[in-house]
Amino acid sequence: ILVFVITAVCVILGESLSFIFTPLIYDSFAQYLVTEKGYDKDLLNITPESLDFCCKGLVFDLEDGNFLKLAEDGTVLRASHGTKSMTSEEILETYRRREWKHFSSVNGMLSRSAKYYLYDNYFDLPGALLCARVVDSLDRHDRQKKYDFWKDMVAAIQHNYKISAFKENCGTYFPEVKNDPDKYLQRCPESVKKWLKQLKNAGKILLLITSSHSDYCRLLCEHILGHDFEEFFDIVITNALKPGFFSQTPNQRPFRTLENDEEQEALLSLDKPGWYSQGNAIHLYELLKKMTGKVDPKVVYFGDSMHSDIFPARHYSNWETVFILEELLGDKVMVPAETESEPLEKKGKYEGHPPKAPYSVSKQWGSFFVDSLPGMGNAEETLVSTWSCKCISTYSTIAIPSLEAIADLPLDYRFTRFSSNNSATAGYYPSPPRALLPNEESVSMK
């Protein structure tokens, strides 16, 4: 592997900050809906207990107001209408044991559409809770059966995260982070900084690709890595607008230079390392060929979103993909017995010493990896893998809980990858989630 790509600045951190940001992200959307669109003021009030609703891997059916947890074959494992969980009987009555109506579309391209939205990263999840509470509110006041508020949610997102919002101090999110970054950000673990330096010293090319705009990226990086953060990376690409960075052509998404964080002219090609905005994977790969002197340079891409990072990097660019999966910290990791495959000095810091979970599994939604399929009639419940779990083994080379989990390993450490030749749990490092291992007590399905 010659090229290492890090996405989303918080991937660099060694522990989850998702729930530190959750109230702020929720409030940034709720304030807009209430003050600009006239929604119920009760939306502004949330309790810590309500955050249990936030769970990765949910699909929101925009018209029906239902949130769904899907099995790998597209059947519905759990569901809620708004925030209220549907019973097994209600699920069977509504969805039977058939594939969810939009599953072929979302499964084929991990897409989002005007009819459904896939929640697959932590910065999206507060919006899921808000949407669920909007459904609850509309049911109380209007008793409607079809819901058309999504356009207002999109407006709230655009208001808070548009490209000029950081500079203009617009919305709720950026002003708060700028005012008190220590509240929301932590320093990068020294082990990860050392690992990045080792990669560069070994002749590897390092890239940072983020959909954040350059001014916000700089704030994060300076706080997390230090004011010399650019020395860690050969190329920095901001406002990448993934997954379009991978799926769109150079004509659709050219690279642009930056001057004082303002985007300048479009580039016909990418000729040298530096800091750029927008862009596309095709022109980037041509530059990597020049920089490495290789016809087919190997790229490994680290990301924490299946929709924006892992799937498009594998599907469009055929890059190796490392999925940063914090659920490995929360789903009862079991460490297998030592094998002869690696000498002791090559063991990672988490092998034999599982990290402390930074959060708990959602009581409402259960395990990210497995769940029980409601039985029809007198049939017993069946334990099945979730669709989210299937995507991991399909599109990831390996899955790890954090960069810190591998930072102390030798650079030539050989990971066991997900593949058709290995078991479905082979690619999890340092070990698979206990829920996926046979003959072990699994997470509660009730």
PDB file of N, CA and C in Angstrom, residues 57-61 64-81 84-104 106 116 364-365 367 370-376 380-388 445:
ATOM      1  N   GLY A  57     -27.605   2.980  11.029  1.00  0.00           N
ATOM      2  CA  GLY A  57     -28.149   1.896  10.221  1.00  0.00           C
ATOM      3  C   GLY A  57     -29.641   1.968   9.998  1.00  0.00           C
ATOM      4  N   LEU A  58     -30.315   2.983  10.556  1.00  0.00           N
ATOM      5  CA  LEU A  58     -31.755   3.113  10.366  1.00  0.00           C
ATOM      6  C   LEU A  58     -32.070   3.746   9.013  1.00  0.00           C
ATOM      7  N   VAL A  59     -33.201   3.350   8.453  1.00  0.00           N
ATOM      8  CA  VAL A  59     -33.709   3.975   7.238  1.00  0.00           C
ATOM      9  C   VAL A  59     -35.016   4.668   7.588  1.00  0.00           C
ATOM     10  N   PHE A  60     -35.167   5.906   7.184  1.00  0.00           N
ATOM     11  CA  PHE A  60     -36.374   6.686   7.446  1.00  0.00           C
ATOM     12  C   PHE A  60     -37.236   6.709   6.200  1.00  0.00           C
ATOM     13  N   ASP A  61     -38.425   6.132   6.291  1.00  0.00           N
ATOM     14  CA  ASP A  61     -39.411   6.188   5.214  1.00  0.00           C
ATOM     15  C   ASP A  61     -40.113   7.535   5.309  1.00  0.00           C
ATOM     16  N   ASP A  64     -44.149   7.736   5.183  1.00  0.00           N
ATOM     17  CA  ASP A  64     -44.910   7.053   6.227  1.00  0.00           C
ATOM     18  C   ASP A  64     -44.526   7.491   7.634  1.00  0.00           C
ATOM     19  N   GLY A  65     -43.392   8.179   7.770  1.00  0.00           N
ATOM     20  CA  GLY A  65     -42.959   8.598   9.101  1.00  0.00           C
ATOM     21  C   GLY A  65     -42.418   7.457   9.936  1.00  0.00           C
ATOM     22  N   ASN A  66     -41.988   6.378   9.270  1.00  0.00           N
ATOM     23  CA  ASN A  66     -41.500   5.198   9.978  1.00  0.00           C
ATOM     24  C   ASN A  66     -39.984   5.061   9.854  1.00  0.00           C
ATOM     25  N   PHE A  67     -39.341   4.682  10.950  1.00  0.00           N
ATOM     26  CA  PHE A  67     -37.922   4.336  10.954  1.00  0.00           C
ATOM     27  C   PHE A  67     -37.804   2.825  10.976  1.00  0.00           C
ATOM     28  N   LEU A  68     -36.880   2.288  10.162  1.00  0.00           N
ATOM     29  CA  LEU A  68     -36.784   0.852   9.978  1.00  0.00           C
ATOM     30  C   LEU A  68     -35.367   0.355  10.221  1.00  0.00           C
ATOM     31  N   LYS A  69     -35.269  -0.784  10.866  1.00  0.00           N
ATOM     32  CA  LYS A  69     -34.027  -1.530  10.979  1.00  0.00           C
ATOM     33  C   LYS A  69     -34.193  -2.782  10.130  1.00  0.00           C
ATOM     34  N   LEU A  70     -33.333  -2.954   9.149  1.00  0.00           N
ATOM     35  CA  LEU A  70     -33.522  -3.979   8.132  1.00  0.00           C
ATOM     36  C   LEU A  70     -32.579  -5.161   8.316  1.00  0.00           C
ATOM     37  N   ALA A  71     -33.085  -6.351   7.961  1.00  0.00           N
ATOM     38  CA  ALA A  71     -32.255  -7.544   7.879  1.00  0.00           C
ATOM     39  C   ALA A  71     -31.483  -7.510   6.568  1.00  0.00           C
ATOM     40  N   GLU A  72     -30.496  -8.391   6.426  1.00  0.00           N
ATOM     41  CA  GLU A  72     -29.663  -8.375   5.227  1.00  0.00           C
ATOM     42  C   GLU A  72     -30.455  -8.681   3.962  1.00  0.00           C
ATOM     43  N   ASP A  73     -31.627  -9.317   4.078  1.00  0.00           N
ATOM     44  CA  ASP A  73     -32.452  -9.578   2.897  1.00  0.00           C
ATOM     45  C   ASP A  73     -33.533  -8.526   2.693  1.00  0.00           C
ATOM     46  N   GLY A  74     -33.516  -7.462   3.515  1.00  0.00           N
ATOM     47  CA  GLY A  74     -34.446  -6.355   3.315  1.00  0.00           C
ATOM     48  C   GLY A  74     -35.738  -6.438   4.085  1.00  0.00           C
ATOM     49  N   THR A  75     -35.937  -7.491   4.879  1.00  0.00           N
ATOM     50  CA  THR A  75     -37.126  -7.554   5.711  1.00  0.00           C
ATOM     51  C   THR A  75     -36.941  -6.670   6.944  1.00  0.00           C
ATOM     52  N   VAL A  76     -38.052  -6.260   7.547  1.00  0.00           N
ATOM     53  CA  VAL A  76     -38.012  -5.316   8.666  1.00  0.00           C
ATOM     54  C   VAL A  76     -37.856  -6.066   9.983  1.00  0.00           C
ATOM     55  N   LEU A  77     -36.800  -5.734  10.723  1.00  0.00           N
ATOM     56  CA  LEU A  77     -36.531  -6.353  12.017  1.00  0.00           C
ATOM     57  C   LEU A  77     -37.176  -5.577  13.155  1.00  0.00           C
ATOM     58  N   ARG A  78     -37.012  -4.297  13.135  1.00  0.00           N
ATOM     59  CA  ARG A  78     -37.645  -3.404  14.114  1.00  0.00           C
ATOM     60  C   ARG A  78     -38.115  -2.163  13.377  1.00  0.00           C
ATOM     61  N   ALA A  79     -39.082  -1.489  13.956  1.00  0.00           N
ATOM     62  CA  ALA A  79     -39.596  -0.265  13.336  1.00  0.00           C
ATOM     63  C   ALA A  79     -40.194   0.630  14.410  1.00  0.00           C
ATOM     64  N   SER A  80     -40.225   1.909  14.100  1.00  0.00           N
ATOM     65  CA  SER A  80     -40.934   2.854  14.963  1.00  0.00           C
ATOM     66  C   SER A  80     -41.715   3.810  14.087  1.00  0.00           C
ATOM     67  N   HIS A  81     -42.843   4.257  14.586  1.00  0.00           N
ATOM     68  CA  HIS A  81     -43.561   5.353  13.937  1.00  0.00           C
ATOM     69  C   HIS A  81     -43.286   6.585  14.776  1.00  0.00           C
ATOM     70  N   LYS A  84     -42.157   6.162  18.605  1.00  0.00           N
ATOM     71  CA  LYS A  84     -42.847   5.045  19.241  1.00  0.00           C
ATOM     72  C   LYS A  84     -42.541   3.737  18.532  1.00  0.00           C
ATOM     73  N   SER A  85     -41.964   2.781  19.255  1.00  0.00           N
ATOM     74  CA  SER A  85     -41.646   1.479  18.677  1.00  0.00           C
ATOM     75  C   SER A  85     -42.922   0.759  18.244  1.00  0.00           C
ATOM     76  N   MET A  86     -42.865   0.136  17.084  1.00  0.00           N
ATOM     77  CA  MET A  86     -43.969  -0.696  16.612  1.00  0.00           C
ATOM     78  C   MET A  86     -43.809  -2.094  17.193  1.00  0.00           C
ATOM     79  N   THR A  87     -44.917  -2.732  17.543  1.00  0.00           N
ATOM     80  CA  THR A  87     -44.871  -4.092  18.073  1.00  0.00           C
ATOM     81  C   THR A  87     -44.579  -5.074  16.943  1.00  0.00           C
ATOM     82  N   SER A  88     -44.211  -6.292  17.303  1.00  0.00           N
ATOM     83  CA  SER A  88     -43.981  -7.326  16.292  1.00  0.00           C
ATOM     84  C   SER A  88     -45.226  -7.537  15.451  1.00  0.00           C
ATOM     85  N   GLU A  89     -46.382  -7.475  16.106  1.00  0.00           N
ATOM     86  CA  GLU A  89     -47.639  -7.651  15.376  1.00  0.00           C
ATOM     87  C   GLU A  89     -47.858  -6.517  14.382  1.00  0.00           C
ATOM     88  N   GLU A  90     -47.562  -5.292  14.786  1.00  0.00           N
ATOM     89  CA  GLU A  90     -47.724  -4.149  13.882  1.00  0.00           C
ATOM     90  C   GLU A  90     -46.751  -4.228  12.707  1.00  0.00           C
ATOM     91  N   ILE A  91     -45.532  -4.687  12.987  1.00  0.00           N
ATOM     92  CA  ILE A  91     -44.544  -4.833  11.918  1.00  0.00           C
ATOM     93  C   ILE A  91     -45.011  -5.869  10.904  1.00  0.00           C
ATOM     94  N   LEU A  92     -45.506  -7.019  11.406  1.00  0.00           N
ATOM     95  CA  LEU A  92     -45.970  -8.075  10.501  1.00  0.00           C
ATOM     96  C   LEU A  92     -47.191  -7.632   9.712  1.00  0.00           C
ATOM     97  N   GLU A  93     -48.073  -6.879  10.367  1.00  0.00           N
ATOM     98  CA  GLU A  93     -49.268  -6.398   9.672  1.00  0.00           C
ATOM     99  C   GLU A  93     -48.918  -5.392   8.585  1.00  0.00           C
ATOM    100  N   THR A  94     -47.928  -4.549   8.858  1.00  0.00           N
ATOM    101  CA  THR A  94     -47.565  -3.491   7.912  1.00  0.00           C
ATOM    102  C   THR A  94     -46.634  -3.985   6.812  1.00  0.00           C
ATOM    103  N   TYR A  95     -45.633  -4.802   7.181  1.00  0.00           N
ATOM    104  CA  TYR A  95     -44.575  -5.165   6.234  1.00  0.00           C
ATOM    105  C   TYR A  95     -44.537  -6.649   5.888  1.00  0.00           C
ATOM    106  N   ARG A  96     -45.333  -7.469   6.625  1.00  0.00           N
ATOM    107  CA  ARG A  96     -45.280  -8.923   6.457  1.00  0.00           C
ATOM    108  C   ARG A  96     -43.826  -9.404   6.570  1.00  0.00           C
ATOM    109  N   ARG A  97     -43.500 -10.437   5.817  1.00  0.00           N
ATOM    110  CA  ARG A  97     -42.119 -10.904   5.799  1.00  0.00           C
ATOM    111  C   ARG A  97     -41.539 -10.682   4.403  1.00  0.00           C
ATOM    112  N   ARG A  98     -41.953  -9.579   3.822  1.00  0.00           N
ATOM    113  CA  ARG A  98     -41.485  -9.255   2.469  1.00  0.00           C
ATOM    114  C   ARG A  98     -40.363  -8.229   2.542  1.00  0.00           C
ATOM    115  N   GLU A  99     -39.599  -8.169   1.468  1.00  0.00           N
ATOM    116  CA  GLU A  99     -38.553  -7.168   1.330  1.00  0.00           C
ATOM    117  C   GLU A  99     -39.182  -5.780   1.345  1.00  0.00           C
ATOM    118  N   TRP A 100     -38.600  -4.870   2.126  1.00  0.00           N
ATOM    119  CA  TRP A 100     -39.100  -3.492   2.169  1.00  0.00           C
ATOM    120  C   TRP A 100     -39.113  -2.907   0.760  1.00  0.00           C
ATOM    121  N   LYS A 101     -40.126  -2.116   0.450  1.00  0.00           N
ATOM    122  CA  LYS A 101     -40.413  -1.701  -0.925  1.00  0.00           C
ATOM    123  C   LYS A 101     -39.270  -0.972  -1.616  1.00  0.00           C
ATOM    124  N   HIS A 102     -38.429  -0.277  -0.875  1.00  0.00           N
ATOM    125  CA  HIS A 102     -37.327   0.460  -1.501  1.00  0.00           C
ATOM    126  C   HIS A 102     -35.974  -0.229  -1.315  1.00  0.00           C
ATOM    127  N   PHE A 103     -35.977  -1.465  -0.822  1.00  0.00           N
ATOM    128  CA  PHE A 103     -34.708  -2.099  -0.447  1.00  0.00           C
ATOM    129  C   PHE A 103     -33.784  -2.312  -1.637  1.00  0.00           C
ATOM    130  N   SER A 104     -34.310  -2.706  -2.766  1.00  0.00           N
ATOM    131  CA  SER A 104     -33.431  -2.971  -3.920  1.00  0.00           C
ATOM    132  C   SER A 104     -32.678  -1.721  -4.331  1.00  0.00           C
ATOM    133  N   VAL A 106     -31.936   1.061  -2.255  1.00  0.00           N
ATOM    134  CA  VAL A 106     -30.966   1.467  -1.239  1.00  0.00           C
ATOM    135  C   VAL A 106     -29.842   0.446  -1.123  1.00  0.00           C
ATOM    136  N   TYR A 116     -36.788   8.129   0.940  1.00  0.00           N
ATOM    137  CA  TYR A 116     -36.200   7.546   2.146  1.00  0.00           C
ATOM    138  C   TYR A 116     -34.837   8.182   2.401  1.00  0.00           C
ATOM    139  N   GLN A 364     -33.722   0.757  22.434  1.00  0.00           N
ATOM    140  CA  GLN A 364     -34.864   0.697  21.522  1.00  0.00           C
ATOM    141  C   GLN A 364     -34.554  -0.108  20.268  1.00  0.00           C
ATOM    142  N   TRP A 365     -33.316  -0.016  19.767  1.00  0.00           N
ATOM    143  CA  TRP A 365     -32.993  -0.626  18.477  1.00  0.00           C
ATOM    144  C   TRP A 365     -32.118  -1.865  18.566  1.00  0.00           C
ATOM    145  N   SER A 367     -28.831  -4.468  18.893  1.00  0.00           N
ATOM    146  CA  SER A 367     -27.511  -4.607  18.297  1.00  0.00           C
ATOM    147  C   SER A 367     -27.463  -4.073  16.875  1.00  0.00           C
ATOM    148  N   VAL A 370     -26.847  -7.808  14.729  1.00  0.00           N
ATOM    149  CA  VAL A 370     -27.831  -8.889  14.612  1.00  0.00           C
ATOM    150  C   VAL A 370     -29.128  -8.482  15.291  1.00  0.00           C
ATOM    151  N   ASP A 371     -30.196  -9.208  14.963  1.00  0.00           N
ATOM    152  CA  ASP A 371     -31.459  -9.006  15.659  1.00  0.00           C
ATOM    153  C   ASP A 371     -32.358 -10.202  15.375  1.00  0.00           C
ATOM    154  N   SER A 372     -33.469 -10.265  16.074  1.00  0.00           N
ATOM    155  CA  SER A 372     -34.400 -11.368  15.872  1.00  0.00           C
ATOM    156  C   SER A 372     -35.487 -10.957  14.895  1.00  0.00           C
ATOM    157  N   LEU A 373     -35.793 -11.840  13.980  1.00  0.00           N
ATOM    158  CA  LEU A 373     -36.846 -11.626  13.001  1.00  0.00           C
ATOM    159  C   LEU A 373     -38.157 -12.084  13.614  1.00  0.00           C
ATOM    160  N   PRO A 374     -39.170 -11.198  13.692  1.00  0.00           N
ATOM    161  CA  PRO A 374     -40.438 -11.590  14.306  1.00  0.00           C
ATOM    162  C   PRO A 374     -41.038 -12.806  13.606  1.00  0.00           C
ATOM    163  N   GLY A 375     -41.494 -13.782  14.389  1.00  0.00           N
ATOM    164  CA  GLY A 375     -42.090 -14.984  13.815  1.00  0.00           C
ATOM    165  C   GLY A 375     -43.550 -14.773  13.455  1.00  0.00           C
ATOM    166  N   MET A 376     -43.988 -15.448  12.411  1.00  0.00           N
ATOM    167  CA  MET A 376     -45.382 -15.365  11.985  1.00  0.00           C
ATOM    168  C   MET A 376     -46.167 -16.490  12.655  1.00  0.00           C
ATOM    169  N   GLU A 380     -41.208 -19.444  15.960  1.00  0.00           N
ATOM    170  CA  GLU A 380     -40.250 -18.824  16.865  1.00  0.00           C
ATOM    171  C   GLU A 380     -39.466 -17.721  16.149  1.00  0.00           C
ATOM    172  N   GLU A 381     -38.957 -16.795  16.951  1.00  0.00           N
ATOM    173  CA  GLU A 381     -38.123 -15.752  16.384  1.00  0.00           C
ATOM    174  C   GLU A 381     -36.814 -16.355  15.871  1.00  0.00           C
ATOM    175  N   THR A 382     -36.283 -15.760  14.801  1.00  0.00           N
ATOM    176  CA  THR A 382     -35.044 -16.236  14.188  1.00  0.00           C
ATOM    177  C   THR A 382     -33.981 -15.149  14.276  1.00  0.00           C
ATOM    178  N   LEU A 383     -32.781 -15.504  14.699  1.00  0.00           N
ATOM    179  CA  LEU A 383     -31.685 -14.547  14.798  1.00  0.00           C
ATOM    180  C   LEU A 383     -31.042 -14.377  13.430  1.00  0.00           C
ATOM    181  N   VAL A 384     -30.952 -13.132  12.956  1.00  0.00           N
ATOM    182  CA  VAL A 384     -30.401 -12.866  11.625  1.00  0.00           C
ATOM    183  C   VAL A 384     -29.440 -11.686  11.687  1.00  0.00           C
ATOM    184  N   SER A 385     -28.592 -11.580  10.675  1.00  0.00           N
ATOM    185  CA  SER A 385     -27.694 -10.433  10.551  1.00  0.00           C
ATOM    186  C   SER A 385     -28.462  -9.238  10.002  1.00  0.00           C
ATOM    187  N   THR A 386     -28.053  -8.053  10.415  1.00  0.00           N
ATOM    188  CA  THR A 386     -28.681  -6.846   9.899  1.00  0.00           C
ATOM    189  C   THR A 386     -28.106  -6.501   8.523  1.00  0.00           C
ATOM    190  N   TRP A 387     -28.835  -5.660   7.805  1.00  0.00           N
ATOM    191  CA  TRP A 387     -28.338  -5.180   6.514  1.00  0.00           C
ATOM    192  C   TRP A 387     -27.048  -4.380   6.710  1.00  0.00           C
ATOM    193  N   SER A 388     -26.980  -3.584   7.759  1.00  0.00           N
ATOM    194  CA  SER A 388     -25.768  -2.815   8.041  1.00  0.00           C
ATOM    195  C   SER A 388     -24.577  -3.731   8.217  1.00  0.00           C
ATOM    196  N   MET A 445     -32.362  -9.315  22.791  1.00  0.00           N
ATOM    197  CA  MET A 445     -33.160  -8.954  21.631  1.00  0.00           C
ATOM    198  C   MET A 445     -34.529  -8.424  22.027  1.00  0.00           C
TER     199      MET A 445
END
